[in-house]
PDB file of C-alpha atoms and ligand atoms in Angstrom:
ATOM      1  CA  MET A 565     -46.315 -46.398 -24.338  1.00  0.00           C
ATOM      2  CA  ARG A 566     -42.619 -47.275 -23.993  1.00  0.00           C
ATOM      3  CA  GLU A 567     -41.499 -44.423 -22.601  1.00  0.00           C
ATOM      4  CA  LYS A 568     -44.673 -44.972 -19.674  1.00  0.00           C
ATOM      5  CA  GLY A 569     -43.024 -48.021 -19.033  1.00  0.00           C
ATOM      6  CA  ILE A 570     -44.534 -50.392 -21.357  1.00  0.00           C
ATOM      7  CA  THR A 571     -41.896 -53.400 -21.948  1.00  0.00           C
ATOM      8  CA  ASP A 572     -43.631 -56.497 -23.786  1.00  0.00           C
ATOM      9  CA  GLU A 573     -42.048 -56.403 -27.385  1.00  0.00           C
ATOM     10  CA  ASN A 574     -45.223 -58.239 -28.547  1.00  0.00           C
ATOM     11  CA  VAL A 575     -48.122 -56.313 -27.165  1.00  0.00           C
ATOM     12  CA  LEU A 576     -46.186 -53.031 -28.452  1.00  0.00           C
ATOM     13  CA  ARG A 577     -45.780 -54.790 -31.759  1.00  0.00           C
ATOM     14  CA  VAL A 578     -49.546 -55.614 -32.050  1.00  0.00           C
ATOM     15  CA  MET A 579     -50.677 -52.475 -30.771  1.00  0.00           C
ATOM     16  CA  ASN A 580     -48.934 -50.640 -33.055  1.00  0.00           C
ATOM     17  CA  LYS A 581     -50.437 -52.532 -35.844  1.00  0.00           C
ATOM     18  CA  ILE A 582     -54.005 -52.356 -35.270  1.00  0.00           C
ATOM     19  CA  PRO A 583     -56.012 -49.081 -36.354  1.00  0.00           C
ATOM     20  CA  ARG A 584     -57.189 -48.050 -33.235  1.00  0.00           C
ATOM     21  CA  HIS A 585     -59.570 -45.453 -35.012  1.00  0.00           C
ATOM     22  CA  LEU A 586     -61.675 -47.936 -36.431  1.00  0.00           C
ATOM     23  CA  PHE A 587     -62.692 -49.374 -32.975  1.00  0.00           C
ATOM     24  CA  PHE A 588     -62.491 -46.352 -31.010  1.00  0.00           C
ATOM     25  CA  ASP A 589     -65.014 -44.650 -33.554  1.00  0.00           C
ATOM     26  CA  LYS A 590     -67.683 -46.984 -33.030  1.00  0.00           C
ATOM     27  CA  VAL A 591     -67.826 -47.546 -29.255  1.00  0.00           C
ATOM     28  CA  PHE A 592     -67.909 -43.552 -29.112  1.00  0.00           C
ATOM     29  CA  HIS A 593     -71.290 -43.307 -31.306  1.00  0.00           C
ATOM     30  CA  ASP A 594     -73.039 -46.320 -29.876  1.00  0.00           C
ATOM     31  CA  LYS A 595     -72.562 -45.067 -26.353  1.00  0.00           C
ATOM     32  CA  PHE A 596     -74.267 -41.944 -27.031  1.00  0.00           C
ATOM     33  CA  ALA A 597     -76.600 -43.181 -29.450  1.00  0.00           C
ATOM     34  CA  TYR A 598     -78.123 -46.225 -27.564  1.00  0.00           C
ATOM     35  CA  ASP A 599     -76.955 -46.541 -24.189  1.00  0.00           C
ATOM     36  CA  ASP A 600     -79.537 -46.446 -21.837  1.00  0.00           C
ATOM     37  CA  VAL A 601     -77.048 -46.952 -18.498  1.00  0.00           C
ATOM     38  CA  ALA A 602     -75.289 -44.176 -16.979  1.00  0.00           C
ATOM     39  CA  PHE A 603     -71.937 -43.796 -18.500  1.00  0.00           C
ATOM     40  CA  PRO A 604     -69.822 -41.083 -17.359  1.00  0.00           C
ATOM     41  CA  ILE A 605     -68.953 -38.846 -20.053  1.00  0.00           C
ATOM     42  CA  GLY A 606     -65.996 -39.616 -21.971  1.00  0.00           C
ATOM     43  CA  ALA A 607     -66.215 -42.946 -20.518  1.00  0.00           C
ATOM     44  CA  GLY A 608     -65.104 -44.238 -24.091  1.00  0.00           C
ATOM     45  CA  GLN A 609     -61.577 -41.888 -24.669  1.00  0.00           C
ATOM     46  CA  THR A 610     -60.545 -43.531 -21.163  1.00  0.00           C
ATOM     47  CA  ILE A 611     -61.291 -47.361 -21.308  1.00  0.00           C
ATOM     48  CA  SER A 612     -59.541 -47.026 -25.163  1.00  0.00           C
ATOM     49  CA  GLN A 613     -56.550 -45.012 -23.439  1.00  0.00           C
ATOM     50  CA  PRO A 614     -53.593 -47.590 -24.917  1.00  0.00           C
ATOM     51  CA  TYR A 615     -51.782 -47.270 -21.931  1.00  0.00           C
ATOM     52  CA  THR A 616     -54.904 -49.462 -19.972  1.00  0.00           C
ATOM     53  CA  VAL A 617     -54.528 -51.346 -22.559  1.00  0.00           C
ATOM     54  CA  ALA A 618     -51.041 -52.366 -23.017  1.00  0.00           C
ATOM     55  CA  PHE A 619     -51.097 -52.472 -18.974  1.00  0.00           C
ATOM     56  CA  GLN A 620     -53.595 -55.257 -18.434  1.00  0.00           C
ATOM     57  CA  SER A 621     -52.439 -56.863 -21.846  1.00  0.00           C
ATOM     58  CA  SER A 622     -48.797 -57.057 -20.424  1.00  0.00           C
ATOM     59  CA  LEU A 623     -49.751 -58.213 -16.904  1.00  0.00           C
ATOM     60  CA  LEU A 624     -51.716 -61.335 -18.715  1.00  0.00           C
ATOM     61  CA  GLN A 625     -48.075 -62.520 -20.030  1.00  0.00           C
ATOM     62  CA  ILE A 626     -50.551 -64.071 -22.785  1.00  0.00           C
ATOM     63  CA  ALA A 627     -48.242 -67.345 -24.557  1.00  0.00           C
ATOM     64  CA  LYS A 628     -49.764 -68.287 -27.756  1.00  0.00           C
ATOM     65  CA  ARG A 629     -52.711 -70.606 -28.202  1.00  0.00           C
ATOM     66  CA  ASP A 630     -53.864 -69.574 -24.380  1.00  0.00           C
ATOM     67  CA  LYS A 631     -57.059 -69.137 -23.540  1.00  0.00           C
ATOM     68  CA  ILE A 632     -58.327 -66.128 -22.423  1.00  0.00           C
ATOM     69  CA  LEU A 633     -61.675 -64.696 -21.580  1.00  0.00           C
ATOM     70  CA  GLU A 634     -62.307 -60.963 -21.756  1.00  0.00           C
ATOM     71  CA  ILE A 635     -64.709 -59.281 -19.344  1.00  0.00           C
ATOM     72  CA  GLY A 636     -66.630 -56.316 -21.109  1.00  0.00           C
ATOM     73  CA  THR A 637     -65.968 -56.617 -24.973  1.00  0.00           C
ATOM     74  CA  GLY A 638     -66.874 -53.167 -25.239  1.00  0.00           C
ATOM     75  CA  CYS A 639     -65.716 -51.750 -28.684  1.00  0.00           C
ATOM     76  CA  GLY A 640     -63.614 -54.827 -29.504  1.00  0.00           C
ATOM     77  CA  TYR A 641     -60.068 -52.663 -29.355  1.00  0.00           C
ATOM     78  CA  GLN A 642     -58.775 -55.364 -26.337  1.00  0.00           C
ATOM     79  CA  THR A 643     -60.587 -58.263 -28.128  1.00  0.00           C
ATOM     80  CA  ALA A 644     -58.386 -57.490 -30.632  1.00  0.00           C
ATOM     81  CA  VAL A 645     -54.839 -57.100 -29.270  1.00  0.00           C
ATOM     82  CA  LEU A 646     -55.660 -60.593 -27.238  1.00  0.00           C
ATOM     83  CA  CYS A 647     -56.251 -62.236 -30.572  1.00  0.00           C
ATOM     84  CA  GLU A 648     -53.283 -60.608 -32.487  1.00  0.00           C
ATOM     85  CA  LEU A 649     -51.270 -62.085 -29.508  1.00  0.00           C
ATOM     86  CA  GLU A 650     -52.525 -65.562 -30.876  1.00  0.00           C
ATOM     87  CA  ALA A 651     -54.514 -65.982 -27.753  1.00  0.00           C
ATOM     88  CA  ARG A 652     -58.175 -68.435 -28.387  1.00  0.00           C
ATOM     89  CA  VAL A 653     -60.451 -65.610 -27.122  1.00  0.00           C
ATOM     90  CA  PHE A 654     -63.666 -65.718 -25.419  1.00  0.00           C
ATOM     91  CA  THR A 655     -65.362 -62.606 -24.379  1.00  0.00           C
ATOM     92  CA  ILE A 656     -68.957 -61.350 -22.984  1.00  0.00           C
ATOM     93  CA  GLU A 657     -70.478 -58.084 -23.808  1.00  0.00           C
ATOM     94  CA  ARG A 658     -73.337 -57.009 -21.092  1.00  0.00           C
ATOM     95  CA  GLN A 659     -75.023 -55.050 -23.718  1.00  0.00           C
ATOM     96  CA  LEU A 660     -76.811 -56.181 -26.376  1.00  0.00           C
ATOM     97  CA  LEU A 661     -76.631 -53.393 -29.131  1.00  0.00           C
ATOM     98  CA  LEU A 662     -72.576 -53.614 -28.444  1.00  0.00           C
ATOM     99  CA  PHE A 663     -72.295 -57.226 -28.359  1.00  0.00           C
ATOM    100  CA  LYS A 664     -73.823 -57.390 -31.758  1.00  0.00           C
ATOM    101  CA  GLN A 665     -72.217 -54.207 -33.564  1.00  0.00           C
ATOM    102  CA  THR A 666     -68.661 -55.335 -31.973  1.00  0.00           C
ATOM    103  CA  ASN A 667     -69.428 -59.334 -33.028  1.00  0.00           C
ATOM    104  CA  ASN A 668     -70.184 -58.026 -36.637  1.00  0.00           C
ATOM    105  CA  LEU A 669     -66.767 -55.315 -36.617  1.00  0.00           C
ATOM    106  CA  LEU A 670     -64.276 -58.290 -35.548  1.00  0.00           C
ATOM    107  CA  ASP A 671     -65.872 -60.542 -37.640  1.00  0.00           C
ATOM    108  CA  GLN A 672     -65.485 -58.170 -40.867  1.00  0.00           C
ATOM    109  CA  MET A 673     -61.895 -57.842 -39.159  1.00  0.00           C
ATOM    110  CA  GLY A 674     -61.093 -61.218 -39.609  1.00  0.00           C
ATOM    111  CA  TYR A 675     -60.799 -61.439 -35.847  1.00  0.00           C
ATOM    112  CA  ARG A 676     -61.661 -65.392 -34.524  1.00  0.00           C
ATOM    113  CA  ALA A 677     -62.976 -64.552 -31.096  1.00  0.00           C
ATOM    114  CA  LYS A 678     -66.034 -66.317 -29.354  1.00  0.00           C
ATOM    115  CA  THR A 679     -68.254 -63.351 -28.898  1.00  0.00           C
ATOM    116  CA  PHE A 680     -70.788 -63.937 -26.083  1.00  0.00           C
ATOM    117  CA  PHE A 681     -73.933 -61.655 -24.971  1.00  0.00           C
ATOM    118  CA  GLY A 682     -74.136 -62.265 -20.948  1.00  0.00           C
ATOM    119  CA  ASP A 683     -72.776 -61.386 -17.788  1.00  0.00           C
ATOM    120  CA  GLY A 684     -69.437 -61.357 -16.580  1.00  0.00           C
ATOM    121  CA  PHE A 685     -69.976 -62.220 -12.888  1.00  0.00           C
ATOM    122  CA  GLU A 686     -70.861 -65.376 -14.275  1.00  0.00           C
ATOM    123  CA  GLY A 687     -67.644 -66.212 -16.575  1.00  0.00           C
ATOM    124  CA  LYS A 688     -68.463 -69.212 -19.190  1.00  0.00           C
ATOM    125  CA  LYS A 689     -67.808 -72.332 -17.472  1.00  0.00           C
ATOM    126  CA  VAL A 690     -68.303 -74.253 -20.313  1.00  0.00           C
ATOM    127  CA  PHE A 691     -64.782 -73.163 -21.883  1.00  0.00           C
ATOM    128  CA  ALA A 692     -63.130 -73.287 -18.913  1.00  0.00           C
ATOM    129  CA  PRO A 693     -60.744 -73.564 -17.468  1.00  0.00           C
ATOM    130  CA  TYR A 694     -58.816 -70.003 -18.770  1.00  0.00           C
ATOM    131  CA  ASP A 695     -54.767 -69.069 -18.564  1.00  0.00           C
ATOM    132  CA  GLY A 696     -55.980 -65.718 -18.322  1.00  0.00           C
ATOM    133  CA  ILE A 697     -58.773 -63.584 -17.708  1.00  0.00           C
ATOM    134  CA  ILE A 698     -58.980 -59.807 -18.317  1.00  0.00           C
ATOM    135  CA  VAL A 699     -61.739 -57.838 -16.643  1.00  0.00           C
ATOM    136  CA  THR A 700     -62.162 -54.316 -18.813  1.00  0.00           C
ATOM    137  CA  CYS A 701     -64.797 -52.840 -16.633  1.00  0.00           C
ATOM    138  CA  GLY A 702     -64.706 -51.708 -12.977  1.00  0.00           C
ATOM    139  CA  ALA A 703     -65.784 -53.991 -10.579  1.00  0.00           C
ATOM    140  CA  PRO A 704     -66.947 -54.032  -7.326  1.00  0.00           C
ATOM    141  CA  PHE A 705     -65.193 -57.109  -5.898  1.00  0.00           C
ATOM    142  CA  VAL A 706     -63.453 -60.201  -7.804  1.00  0.00           C
ATOM    143  CA  PRO A 707     -65.749 -62.733  -8.273  1.00  0.00           C
ATOM    144  CA  GLU A 708     -65.668 -66.034  -7.108  1.00  0.00           C
ATOM    145  CA  LYS A 709     -66.903 -67.421 -10.586  1.00  0.00           C
ATOM    146  CA  LEU A 710     -64.336 -66.050 -12.466  1.00  0.00           C
ATOM    147  CA  LYS A 711     -61.727 -66.839  -9.770  1.00  0.00           C
ATOM    148  CA  TYR A 712     -62.551 -70.578 -10.225  1.00  0.00           C
ATOM    149  CA  GLN A 713     -62.533 -70.225 -13.750  1.00  0.00           C
ATOM    150  CA  LEU A 714     -58.426 -69.994 -14.010  1.00  0.00           C
ATOM    151  CA  LYS A 715     -56.591 -72.875 -14.589  1.00  0.00           C
ATOM    152  CA  VAL A 716     -53.308 -73.187 -11.636  1.00  0.00           C
ATOM    153  CA  ASN A 717     -50.848 -70.837 -12.219  1.00  0.00           C
ATOM    154  CA  GLY A 718     -53.693 -68.719 -14.650  1.00  0.00           C
ATOM    155  CA  ARG A 719     -53.895 -65.347 -13.939  1.00  0.00           C
ATOM    156  CA  MET A 720     -56.418 -62.702 -13.569  1.00  0.00           C
ATOM    157  CA  VAL A 721     -56.009 -58.752 -14.508  1.00  0.00           C
ATOM    158  CA  ILE A 722     -59.156 -56.886 -12.972  1.00  0.00           C
ATOM    159  CA  PRO A 723     -59.649 -53.371 -11.920  1.00  0.00           C
ATOM    160  CA  VAL A 724     -61.238 -53.547  -8.387  1.00  0.00           C
ATOM    161  CA  GLY A 725     -63.119 -50.531  -6.641  1.00  0.00           C
ATOM    162  CA  GLU A 726     -66.697 -48.494  -6.828  1.00  0.00           C
ATOM    163  CA  GLY A 727     -65.623 -44.951  -6.690  1.00  0.00           C
ATOM    164  CA  ASP A 728     -64.085 -43.102  -9.718  1.00  0.00           C
ATOM    165  CA  THR A 729     -60.922 -45.048 -10.032  1.00  0.00           C
ATOM    166  CA  GLN A 730     -60.084 -49.012  -9.308  1.00  0.00           C
ATOM    167  CA  GLN A 731     -57.103 -51.017  -8.206  1.00  0.00           C
ATOM    168  CA  MET A 732     -55.776 -52.995 -11.044  1.00  0.00           C
ATOM    169  CA  LYS A 733     -55.212 -56.604  -9.200  1.00  0.00           C
ATOM    170  CA  LEU A 734     -53.172 -59.325 -10.325  1.00  0.00           C
ATOM    171  CA  ILE A 735     -54.999 -62.650  -9.149  1.00  0.00           C
ATOM    172  CA  VAL A 736     -53.221 -65.858  -9.459  1.00  0.00           C
ATOM    173  CA  ARG A 737     -54.519 -69.595  -8.862  1.00  0.00           C
ATOM    174  CA  LEU A 738     -51.477 -70.915  -7.222  1.00  0.00           C
ATOM    175  CA  GLY A 739     -53.708 -74.304  -6.115  1.00  0.00           C
ATOM    176  CA  GLU A 740     -57.304 -75.117  -6.069  1.00  0.00           C
ATOM    177  CA  ASP A 741     -58.384 -73.100  -3.090  1.00  0.00           C
ATOM    178  CA  ASP A 742     -55.216 -70.886  -3.196  1.00  0.00           C
ATOM    179  CA  PHE A 743     -55.098 -67.401  -4.852  1.00  0.00           C
ATOM    180  CA  SER A 744     -52.680 -64.747  -4.484  1.00  0.00           C
ATOM    181  CA  ALA A 745     -53.231 -60.634  -5.002  1.00  0.00           C
ATOM    182  CA  MET A 746     -51.091 -57.982  -6.123  1.00  0.00           C
ATOM    183  CA  ASP A 747     -52.273 -54.591  -6.443  1.00  0.00           C
ATOM    184  CA  TYR A 748     -50.835 -52.532  -9.512  1.00  0.00           C
ATOM    185  CA  GLY A 749     -52.097 -49.111  -9.030  1.00  0.00           C
ATOM    186  CA  ASP A 750     -55.164 -46.963 -10.101  1.00  0.00           C
ATOM    187  CA  PHE A 751     -57.094 -46.752 -13.019  1.00  0.00           C
ATOM    188  CA  SER A 752     -60.467 -45.514 -14.024  1.00  0.00           C
ATOM    189  CA  PHE A 753     -62.958 -48.167 -15.888  1.00  0.00           C
ATOM    190  CA  VAL A 754     -66.675 -47.799 -16.294  1.00  0.00           C
ATOM    191  CA  PRO A 755     -68.847 -49.699 -14.049  1.00  0.00           C
ATOM    192  CA  MET A 756     -69.209 -53.365 -14.160  1.00  0.00           C
ATOM    193  CA  LEU A 757     -72.871 -53.431 -14.319  1.00  0.00           C
ATOM    194  CA  LYS A 758     -74.856 -56.051 -12.130  1.00  0.00           C
ATOM    195  CA  ASN A 759     -78.768 -56.727 -12.484  1.00  0.00           C
ATOM    196  CA  LYS A 760     -79.232 -55.806 -15.994  1.00  0.00           C
ATOM    197  CA  SER A 761     -82.432 -56.147 -17.493  1.00  0.00           C
ATOM    198  CA  LYS A 762     -82.136 -56.543 -21.206  1.00  0.00           C
TER     199      LYS A 762
HETATM  200  N1  SAH B1761     -62.450 -53.739 -24.163  1.00  0.00           N
HETATM  201  C1  SAH B1761     -63.239 -53.103 -24.346  1.00  0.00           C
HETATM  202  C2  SAH B1761     -63.556 -51.967 -22.871  1.00  0.00           C
HETATM  203  C3  SAH B1761     -65.248 -51.443 -23.574  1.00  0.00           C
HETATM  204  S1  SAH B1761     -65.818 -50.730 -21.527  1.00  0.00           S
HETATM  205  C4  SAH B1761     -62.287 -52.196 -25.180  1.00  0.00           C
HETATM  206  O1  SAH B1761     -61.338 -52.278 -25.332  1.00  0.00           O
HETATM  207  O2  SAH B1761     -63.337 -51.397 -25.633  1.00  0.00           O
HETATM  208  C5  SAH B1761     -66.127 -51.862 -20.350  1.00  0.00           C
HETATM  209  C6  SAH B1761     -67.747 -52.677 -21.102  1.00  0.00           C
HETATM  210  O3  SAH B1761     -67.697 -53.776 -20.365  1.00  0.00           O
HETATM  211  C7  SAH B1761     -68.766 -51.864 -21.673  1.00  0.00           C
HETATM  212  O4  SAH B1761     -69.088 -52.022 -22.942  1.00  0.00           O
HETATM  213  C8  SAH B1761     -69.773 -52.433 -20.446  1.00  0.00           C
HETATM  214  O5  SAH B1761     -70.931 -52.708 -21.133  1.00  0.00           O
HETATM  215  C9  SAH B1761     -69.792 -53.489 -19.930  1.00  0.00           C
HETATM  216  N2  SAH B1761     -69.803 -54.312 -18.840  1.00  0.00           N
HETATM  217  C10 SAH B1761     -69.649 -53.771 -18.208  1.00  0.00           C
HETATM  218  N3  SAH B1761     -70.377 -54.361 -17.078  1.00  0.00           N
HETATM  219  C11 SAH B1761     -70.709 -55.941 -18.226  1.00  0.00           C
HETATM  220  C12 SAH B1761     -70.721 -57.098 -17.478  1.00  0.00           C
HETATM  221  N4  SAH B1761     -71.541 -57.815 -16.152  1.00  0.00           N
HETATM  222  N5  SAH B1761     -70.607 -58.236 -17.919  1.00  0.00           N
HETATM  223  C13 SAH B1761     -69.928 -57.832 -19.204  1.00  0.00           C
HETATM  224  N6  SAH B1761     -69.492 -56.737 -19.840  1.00  0.00           N
HETATM  225  C14 SAH B1761     -70.327 -55.931 -19.153  1.00  0.00           C
END
């Protein structure tokens, strides 16, 4: 990852420490055994690529005690990275089974993230505002509600696009109604689900 350009020492350190296979195996099983949503084959591998996790985590510029909202708990690997960076982590998953299993896993591993079953498009207003928001599924657009759950100077890292690839965007809330947006290249994510019935 260092060779690929990741320079954030804290991110490199915590990723080096976390046993990734524990998460990876689990999400892989879940997708094949229970998922009734059309996930592309191999989506688990793509999402769990350490480089993407490192890249998004670095862009957030997390400081200890920061409040971070994650959209798309999935297998919980990114959640663990955020916890190891000593953020206060709030994470939302749209699929009930994944939510339950990952909630248990994170608990067993001693991670203190607050996990929610719900829709990431809504965010989690009761705990807002956040220092950072990280979206780990491909969003069709930048959800307005998420933008307004950021603190002023808060940062949102979100892959945007509905095709096979998404543009990684960094949104910074500069003022009450003032946001900047920067692009950080193409990545590939499973889609952010809309109108899921259960
Ligand atoms: N951060 C995860 C990424 C998992 S893949 C990890 O480290 O493994 C993306 C996840 O986003 C999937 O689990 C998917 O179910 C979830 N997701 C999709 N649409 C969502 C939505 N609208 N709200 C919350 N989670 C969503």
